[in-house]
Short mmCIF file of C-alpha atoms in Angstrom, two decimals:
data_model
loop_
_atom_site.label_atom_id
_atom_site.label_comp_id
_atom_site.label_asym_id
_atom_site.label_seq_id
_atom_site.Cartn_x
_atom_site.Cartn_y
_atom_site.Cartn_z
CA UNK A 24 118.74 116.82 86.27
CA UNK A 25 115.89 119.26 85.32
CA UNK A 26 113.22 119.49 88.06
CA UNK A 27 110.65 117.89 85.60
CA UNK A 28 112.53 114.84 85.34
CA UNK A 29 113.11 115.01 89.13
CA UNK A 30 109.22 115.29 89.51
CA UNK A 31 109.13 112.24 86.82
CA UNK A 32 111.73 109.42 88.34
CA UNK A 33 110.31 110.39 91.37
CA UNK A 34 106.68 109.41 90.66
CA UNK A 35 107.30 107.10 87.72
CA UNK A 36 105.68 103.50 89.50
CA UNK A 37 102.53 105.83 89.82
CA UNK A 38 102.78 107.44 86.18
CA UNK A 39 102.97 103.38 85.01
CA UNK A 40 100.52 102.37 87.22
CA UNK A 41 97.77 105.50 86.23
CA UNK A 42 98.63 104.43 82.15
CA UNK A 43 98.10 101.15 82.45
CA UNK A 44 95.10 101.66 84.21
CA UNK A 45 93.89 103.99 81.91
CA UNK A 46 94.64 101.77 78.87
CA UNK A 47 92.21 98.76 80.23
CA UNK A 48 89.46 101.43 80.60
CA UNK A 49 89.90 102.79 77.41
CA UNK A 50 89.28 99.38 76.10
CA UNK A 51 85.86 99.08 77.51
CA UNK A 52 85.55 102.15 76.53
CA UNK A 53 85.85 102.11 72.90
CA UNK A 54 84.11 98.54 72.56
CA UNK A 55 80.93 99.28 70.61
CA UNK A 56 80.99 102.73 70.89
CA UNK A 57 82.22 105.86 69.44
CA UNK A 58 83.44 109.18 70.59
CA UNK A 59 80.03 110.77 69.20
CA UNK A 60 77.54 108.48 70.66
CA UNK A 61 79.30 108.56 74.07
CA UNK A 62 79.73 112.42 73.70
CA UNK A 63 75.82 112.69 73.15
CA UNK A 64 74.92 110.46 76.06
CA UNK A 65 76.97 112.30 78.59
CA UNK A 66 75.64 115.89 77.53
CA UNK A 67 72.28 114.03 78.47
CA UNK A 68 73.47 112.80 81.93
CA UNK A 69 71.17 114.69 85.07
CA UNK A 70 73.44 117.14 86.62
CA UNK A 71 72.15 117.30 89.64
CA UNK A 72 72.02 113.52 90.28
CA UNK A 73 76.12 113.21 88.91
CA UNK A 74 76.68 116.57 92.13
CA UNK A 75 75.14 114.14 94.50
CA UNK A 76 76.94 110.99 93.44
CA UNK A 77 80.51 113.00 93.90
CA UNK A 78 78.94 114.10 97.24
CA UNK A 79 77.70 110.83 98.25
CA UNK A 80 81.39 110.12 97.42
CA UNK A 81 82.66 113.44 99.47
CA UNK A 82 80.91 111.76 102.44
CA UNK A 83 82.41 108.15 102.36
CA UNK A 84 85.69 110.30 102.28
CA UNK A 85 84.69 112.17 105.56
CA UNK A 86 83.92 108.76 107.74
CA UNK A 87 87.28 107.04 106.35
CA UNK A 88 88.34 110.51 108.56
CA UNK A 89 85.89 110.04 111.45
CA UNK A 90 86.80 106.16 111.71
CA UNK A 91 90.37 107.16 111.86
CA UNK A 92 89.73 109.93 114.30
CA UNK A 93 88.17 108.05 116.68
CA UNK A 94 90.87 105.30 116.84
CA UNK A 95 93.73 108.00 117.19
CA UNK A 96 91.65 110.10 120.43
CA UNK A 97 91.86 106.54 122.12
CA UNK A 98 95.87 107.43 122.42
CA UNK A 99 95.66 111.54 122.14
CA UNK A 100 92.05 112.35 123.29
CA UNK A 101 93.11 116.28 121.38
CA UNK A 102 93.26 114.46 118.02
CA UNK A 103 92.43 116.42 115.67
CA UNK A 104 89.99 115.47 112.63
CA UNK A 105 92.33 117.43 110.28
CA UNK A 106 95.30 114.89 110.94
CA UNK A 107 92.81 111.58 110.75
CA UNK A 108 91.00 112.80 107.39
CA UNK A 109 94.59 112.96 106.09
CA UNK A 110 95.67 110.09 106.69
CA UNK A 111 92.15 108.48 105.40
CA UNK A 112 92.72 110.07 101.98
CA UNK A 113 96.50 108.82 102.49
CA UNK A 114 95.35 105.32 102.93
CA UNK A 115 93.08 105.63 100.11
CA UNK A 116 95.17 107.04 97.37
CA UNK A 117 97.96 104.86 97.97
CA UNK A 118 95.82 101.43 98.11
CA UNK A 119 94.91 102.85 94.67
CA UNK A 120 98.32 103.08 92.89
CA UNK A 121 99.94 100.02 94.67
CA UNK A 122 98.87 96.34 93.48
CA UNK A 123 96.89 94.35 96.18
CA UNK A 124 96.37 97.63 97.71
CA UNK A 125 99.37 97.13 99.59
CA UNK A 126 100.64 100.60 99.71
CA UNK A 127 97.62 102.16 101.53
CA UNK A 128 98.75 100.93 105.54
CA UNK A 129 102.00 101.89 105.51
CA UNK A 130 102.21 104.64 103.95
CA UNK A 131 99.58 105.69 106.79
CA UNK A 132 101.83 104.59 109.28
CA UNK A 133 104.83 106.74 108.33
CA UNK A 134 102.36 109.72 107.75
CA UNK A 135 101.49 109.04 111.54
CA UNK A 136 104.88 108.97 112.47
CA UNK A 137 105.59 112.05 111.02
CA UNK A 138 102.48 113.60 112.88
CA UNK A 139 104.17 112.68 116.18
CA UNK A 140 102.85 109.44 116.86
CA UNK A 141 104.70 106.40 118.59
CA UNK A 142 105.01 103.58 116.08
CA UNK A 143 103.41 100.87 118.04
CA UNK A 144 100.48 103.42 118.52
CA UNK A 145 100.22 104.06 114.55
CA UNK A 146 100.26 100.57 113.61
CA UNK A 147 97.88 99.82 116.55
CA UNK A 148 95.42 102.24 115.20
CA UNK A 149 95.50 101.17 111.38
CA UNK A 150 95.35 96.96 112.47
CA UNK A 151 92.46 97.60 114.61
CA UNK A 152 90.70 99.77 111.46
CA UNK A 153 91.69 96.77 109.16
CA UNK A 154 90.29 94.25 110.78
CA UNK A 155 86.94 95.61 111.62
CA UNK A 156 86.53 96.86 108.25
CA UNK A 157 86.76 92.95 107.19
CA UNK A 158 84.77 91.68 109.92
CA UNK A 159 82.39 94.48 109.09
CA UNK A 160 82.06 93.93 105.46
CA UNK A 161 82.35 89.94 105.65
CA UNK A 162 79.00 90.04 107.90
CA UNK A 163 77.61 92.87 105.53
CA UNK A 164 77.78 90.46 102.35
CA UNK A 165 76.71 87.90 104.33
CA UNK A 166 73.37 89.92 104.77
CA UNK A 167 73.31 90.80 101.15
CA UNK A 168 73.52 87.69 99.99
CA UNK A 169 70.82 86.33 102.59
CA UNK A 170 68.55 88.90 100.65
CA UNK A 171 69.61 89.69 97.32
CA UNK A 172 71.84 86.15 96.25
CA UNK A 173 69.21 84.65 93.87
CA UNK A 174 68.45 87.82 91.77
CA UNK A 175 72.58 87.29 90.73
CA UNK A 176 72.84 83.42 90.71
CA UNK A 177 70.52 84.08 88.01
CA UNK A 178 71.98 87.10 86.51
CA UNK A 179 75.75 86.61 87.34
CA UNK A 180 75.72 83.07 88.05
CA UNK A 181 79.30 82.72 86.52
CA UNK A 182 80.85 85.15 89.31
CA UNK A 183 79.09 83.64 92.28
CA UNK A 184 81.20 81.16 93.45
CA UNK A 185 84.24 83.85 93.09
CA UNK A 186 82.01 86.10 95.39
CA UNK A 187 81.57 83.17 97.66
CA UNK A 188 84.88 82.58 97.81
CA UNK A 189 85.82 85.72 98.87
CA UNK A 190 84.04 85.98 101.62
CA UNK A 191 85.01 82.75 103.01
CA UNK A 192 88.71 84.02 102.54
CA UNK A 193 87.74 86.88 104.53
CA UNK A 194 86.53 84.62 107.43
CA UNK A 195 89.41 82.27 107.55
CA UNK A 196 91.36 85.13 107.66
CA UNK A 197 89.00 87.15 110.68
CA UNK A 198 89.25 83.62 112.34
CA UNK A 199 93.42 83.39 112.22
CA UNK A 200 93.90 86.33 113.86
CA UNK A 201 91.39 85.72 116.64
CA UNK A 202 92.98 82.07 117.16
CA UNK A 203 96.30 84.37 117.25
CA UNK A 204 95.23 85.57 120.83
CA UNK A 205 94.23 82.00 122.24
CA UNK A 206 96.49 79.52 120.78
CA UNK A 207 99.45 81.43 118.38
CA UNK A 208 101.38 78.09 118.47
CA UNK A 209 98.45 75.64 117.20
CA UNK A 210 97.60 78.22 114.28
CA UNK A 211 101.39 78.88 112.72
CA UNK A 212 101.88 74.76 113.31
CA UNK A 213 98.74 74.42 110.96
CA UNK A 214 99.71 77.18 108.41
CA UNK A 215 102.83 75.88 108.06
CA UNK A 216 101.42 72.20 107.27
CA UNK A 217 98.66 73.68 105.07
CA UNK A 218 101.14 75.65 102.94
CA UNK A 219 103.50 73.36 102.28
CA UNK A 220 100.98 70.84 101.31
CA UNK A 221 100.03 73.22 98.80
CA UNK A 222 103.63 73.50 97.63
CA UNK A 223 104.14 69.84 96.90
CA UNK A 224 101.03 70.27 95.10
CA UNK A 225 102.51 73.20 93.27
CA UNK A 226 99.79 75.62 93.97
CA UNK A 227 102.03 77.92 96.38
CA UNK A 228 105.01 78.90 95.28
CA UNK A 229 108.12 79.84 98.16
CA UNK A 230 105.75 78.16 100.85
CA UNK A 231 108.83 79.12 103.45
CA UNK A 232 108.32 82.89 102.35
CA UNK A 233 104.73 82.99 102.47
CA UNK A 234 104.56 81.79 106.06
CA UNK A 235 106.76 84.26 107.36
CA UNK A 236 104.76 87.11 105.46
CA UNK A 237 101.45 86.13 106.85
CA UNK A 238 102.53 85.40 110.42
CA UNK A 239 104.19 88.93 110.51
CA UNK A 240 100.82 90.71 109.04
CA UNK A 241 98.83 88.44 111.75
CA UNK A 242 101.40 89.31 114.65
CA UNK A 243 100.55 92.80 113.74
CA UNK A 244 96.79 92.55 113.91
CA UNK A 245 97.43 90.31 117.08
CA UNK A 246 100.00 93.29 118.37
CA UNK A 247 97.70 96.04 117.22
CA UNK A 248 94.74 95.13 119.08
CA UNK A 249 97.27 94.71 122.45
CA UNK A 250 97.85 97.77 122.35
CA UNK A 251 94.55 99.20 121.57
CA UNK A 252 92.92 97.46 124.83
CA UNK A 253 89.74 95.33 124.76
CA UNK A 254 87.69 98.57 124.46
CA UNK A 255 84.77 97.08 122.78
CA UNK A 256 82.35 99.85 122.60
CA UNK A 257 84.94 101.91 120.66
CA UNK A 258 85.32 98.54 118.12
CA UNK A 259 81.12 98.66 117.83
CA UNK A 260 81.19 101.99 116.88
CA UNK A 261 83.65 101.98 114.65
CA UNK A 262 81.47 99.14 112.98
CA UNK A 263 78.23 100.81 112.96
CA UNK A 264 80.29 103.63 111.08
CA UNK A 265 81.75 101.38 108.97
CA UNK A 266 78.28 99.57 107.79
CA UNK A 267 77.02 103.36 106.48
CA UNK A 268 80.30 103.78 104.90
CA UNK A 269 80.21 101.08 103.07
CA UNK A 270 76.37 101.26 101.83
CA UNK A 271 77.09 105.30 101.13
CA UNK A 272 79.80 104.20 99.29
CA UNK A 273 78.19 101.68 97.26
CA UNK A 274 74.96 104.05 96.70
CA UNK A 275 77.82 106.08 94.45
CA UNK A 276 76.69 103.71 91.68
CA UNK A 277 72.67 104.54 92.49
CA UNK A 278 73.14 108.01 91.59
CA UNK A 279 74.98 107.28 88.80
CA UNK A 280 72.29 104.94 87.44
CA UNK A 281 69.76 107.70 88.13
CA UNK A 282 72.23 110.60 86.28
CA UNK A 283 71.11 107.87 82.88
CA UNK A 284 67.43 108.38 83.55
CA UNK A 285 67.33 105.05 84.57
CA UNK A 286 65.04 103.89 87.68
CA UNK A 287 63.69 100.62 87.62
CA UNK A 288 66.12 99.37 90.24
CA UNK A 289 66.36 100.15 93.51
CA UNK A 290 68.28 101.08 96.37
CA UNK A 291 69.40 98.13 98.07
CA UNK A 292 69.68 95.53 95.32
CA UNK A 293 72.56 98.30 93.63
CA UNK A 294 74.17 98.48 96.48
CA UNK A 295 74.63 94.75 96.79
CA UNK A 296 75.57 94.70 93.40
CA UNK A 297 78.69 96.94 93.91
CA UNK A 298 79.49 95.37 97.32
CA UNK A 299 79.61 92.29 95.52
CA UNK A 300 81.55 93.73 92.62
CA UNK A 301 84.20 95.09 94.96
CA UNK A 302 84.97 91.80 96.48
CA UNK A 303 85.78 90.34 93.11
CA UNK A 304 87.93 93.14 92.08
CA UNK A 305 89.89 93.01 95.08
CA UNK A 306 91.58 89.89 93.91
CA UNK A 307 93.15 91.66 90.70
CA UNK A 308 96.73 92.17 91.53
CA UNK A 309 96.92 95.21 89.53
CA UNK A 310 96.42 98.66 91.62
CA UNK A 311 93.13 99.85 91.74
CA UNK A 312 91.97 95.93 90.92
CA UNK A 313 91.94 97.56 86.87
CA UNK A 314 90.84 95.00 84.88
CA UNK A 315 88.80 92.95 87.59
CA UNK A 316 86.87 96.43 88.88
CA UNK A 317 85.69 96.42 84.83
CA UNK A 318 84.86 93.25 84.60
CA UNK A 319 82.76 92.91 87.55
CA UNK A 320 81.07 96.12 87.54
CA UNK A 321 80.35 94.67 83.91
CA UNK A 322 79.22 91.14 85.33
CA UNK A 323 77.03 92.66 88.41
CA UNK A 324 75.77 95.72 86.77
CA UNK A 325 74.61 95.02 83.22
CA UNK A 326 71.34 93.93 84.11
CA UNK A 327 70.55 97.02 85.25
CA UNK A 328 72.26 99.51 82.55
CA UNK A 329 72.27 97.64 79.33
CA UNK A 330 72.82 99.56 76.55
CA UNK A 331 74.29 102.13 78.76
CA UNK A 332 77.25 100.42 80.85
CA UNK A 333 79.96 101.25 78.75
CA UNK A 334 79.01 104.97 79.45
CA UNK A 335 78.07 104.17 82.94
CA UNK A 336 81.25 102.10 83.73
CA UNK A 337 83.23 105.00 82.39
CA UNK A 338 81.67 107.55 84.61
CA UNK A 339 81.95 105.23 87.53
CA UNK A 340 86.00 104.42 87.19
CA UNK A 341 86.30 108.28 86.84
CA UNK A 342 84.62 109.37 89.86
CA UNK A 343 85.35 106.56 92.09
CA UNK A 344 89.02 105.31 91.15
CA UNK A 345 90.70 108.48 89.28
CA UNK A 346 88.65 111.00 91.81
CA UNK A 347 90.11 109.52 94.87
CA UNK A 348 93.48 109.64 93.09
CA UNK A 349 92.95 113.64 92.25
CA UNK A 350 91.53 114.23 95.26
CA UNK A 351 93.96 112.22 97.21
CA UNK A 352 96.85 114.15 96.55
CA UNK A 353 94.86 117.13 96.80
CA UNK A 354 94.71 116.39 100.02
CA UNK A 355 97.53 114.28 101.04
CA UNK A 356 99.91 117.51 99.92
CA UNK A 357 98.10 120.11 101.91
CA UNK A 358 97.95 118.09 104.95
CA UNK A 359 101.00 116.93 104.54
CA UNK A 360 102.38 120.71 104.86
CA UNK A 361 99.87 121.51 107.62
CA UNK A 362 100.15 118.50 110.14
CA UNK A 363 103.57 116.78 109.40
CA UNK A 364 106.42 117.63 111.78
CA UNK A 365 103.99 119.01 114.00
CA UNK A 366 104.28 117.60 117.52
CA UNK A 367 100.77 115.92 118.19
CA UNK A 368 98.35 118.00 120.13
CA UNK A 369 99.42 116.51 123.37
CA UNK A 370 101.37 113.51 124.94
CA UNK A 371 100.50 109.99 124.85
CA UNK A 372 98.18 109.37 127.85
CA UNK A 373 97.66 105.44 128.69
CA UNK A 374 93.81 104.39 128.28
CA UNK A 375 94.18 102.01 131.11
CA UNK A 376 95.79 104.38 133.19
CA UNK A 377 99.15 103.33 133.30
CA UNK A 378 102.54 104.34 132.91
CA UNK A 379 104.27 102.72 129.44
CA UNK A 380 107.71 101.49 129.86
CA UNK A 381 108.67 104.89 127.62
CA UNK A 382 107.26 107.35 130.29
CA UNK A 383 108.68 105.97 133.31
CA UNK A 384 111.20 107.92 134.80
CA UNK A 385 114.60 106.69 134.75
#
């Protein structure tokens, strides 16, 4: 077999996944509008304002890192950044080629593991991320929609119950694995009930299999946070870091707004427009939420666009979706050379001070 084919079989699921994405795009793309008038709007598009949405973009990339980092120093205090911003990008490239984003934590995990790091440490570092990124962006929204919810009942009315529902899926979910640590027992008795109600009702299909899947991923939130200690200064800061991320991230659609010449929005009410939009697209099984990332971004941002949100949606999938894919492996390869099979910068030293049952002598 011919090292191109090699280089094909081996990355075919992502070749798939990257044309069928780029398929749905193409048809919002070409709905309306034709290669000449979307070649003449883009010439017009501010330069300066597209550099500073790909570095507003650059940035949210560097505190993925920094969030990371900080996790991984509370079991190897010589961490280095290098390693953590790797495994960021890792996180992020594969959540964007796998459906459900379900590719993005363990593929971090065995990048971790190939760094040097003890399994339970990896998968301690990466639940503990997880779950304050949803408890982070669940009481985010909740904030946005205390300010900004009836400027899109009454331009996206038809999505708000779906954004609704999404963060109340996020809070049952917050609220399982903190019932986990206090009564395990009374919380897989009432799963169990609740999904095989919803079986006989013919709403869940394989109730029996999708117990066992969610008690595992909640055992390994409940597990991860074990190990990490009750070190809740380190879980506030990784918040607080969290809460810019997100709003940096969301501002990428700001600058893009302002690359059109456009300015009658502001700030804050865009970036609650994209946090909603990206809690609608993350139900769309399909990687990268294609199709549902569209369609929202459609839904939430065509008030302020118009005319222009074919172009603008285009310019937005490319920077945020296919960039991070570029990028990713950009970055996922080179670190990958540097950092993996390197022993970590030093042993595993106990943050409570005590001896694990791996470094006791025999």
């Amino acid at each position: 077999m011919s090292r191109f084919k090699r280089i094909i079989k081996k990355n075919l699921f992502t070749i798939i996944t990257l044309s069928i994405t780029m398929v749905i795009l193409l048809i919002f793309l070409f709905q309306g509008n034709s290669i000449q008038q979307l070649g003449s709007i883009f010439k017009s598009l501010s330069v300066s304002w597209m550099l500073l949405a790909f570095a507003t973009l650059f940035v949210t990339w560097l505190m993925e890192g920094f969030v990371d980092w900080l996790l991984c120093r509370h079991f190897y205090p010589k961490w280095t950044y290098g390693r953590s911003f790797m495994i960021g990008m890792t996180g992020m490239l594969y959540s964007a080629v796998t459906p459900f984003s379900t590719g993005g934590q363990p593929m971090q995990i065995y990048y971790m593991a190939k760094m040097g790091m003890k399994a339970g440490h990896s998968a301690a570092v990466i639940s503990v991320k997880t779950i304050t990124y949803q408890i982070t962006m669940v009481l985010f929204s909740l904030i946005l929609i205390g300010s900004e919810l009836p400027f899109f009942i009454k331009n996206v009315s038809n999505l708000t119950f779906l954004t609704i529902f999404g963060i109340a899926s996020n809070i049952i979910f917050i609220l399982a694995v903190i019932l986990v640590s206090v009564n395990a027992g009374f919380v897989y008795r009432m799963l169990r009930t609740i999904l095989n109600g919803l079986g006989k009702i013919h709403i869940v299909k394989e109730p029996g299999k999708k117990y066992e899947s969610i008690i595992t991923q909640l055992d390994a939130f409940h597990a991860g946070f074990k190990t990490m200690g009750r070190n809740w200064k380190l879980y506030l800061v990784v918040c607080l870091i969290t809460v810019v991320q997100i709003a940096v991230s969301s501002s990428v659609t700001y600058c893009i707004y302002r690359a059109f010449h456009l300015s009658s929005a502001t700030l804050w009410v865009m970036i609650a427009a994209q946090v909603f939009s990206n809690m609608v697209a993350a139900f769309v099984p399909l990687p990268g939420g294609s199709g549902g990332a569209e369609v929202s971004f459609s839904a939430f941002c065509h008030v302020f666009f118009q005319n222009l949100l074919t172009p603008a949606l285009l310019v937005w999938r490319l920077l945020t979706y296919y960039g991070c894919i570029v990028f990713g492996c950009i970055f996922v390869s080179i670190g990958a050379r540097k950092y993996v099979g390197a022993p970590p910068p030093e042993d595993y030293s106990n943050p409570d001070g005590e001896t694990s049952e791996e470094e006791k002598p025999a």
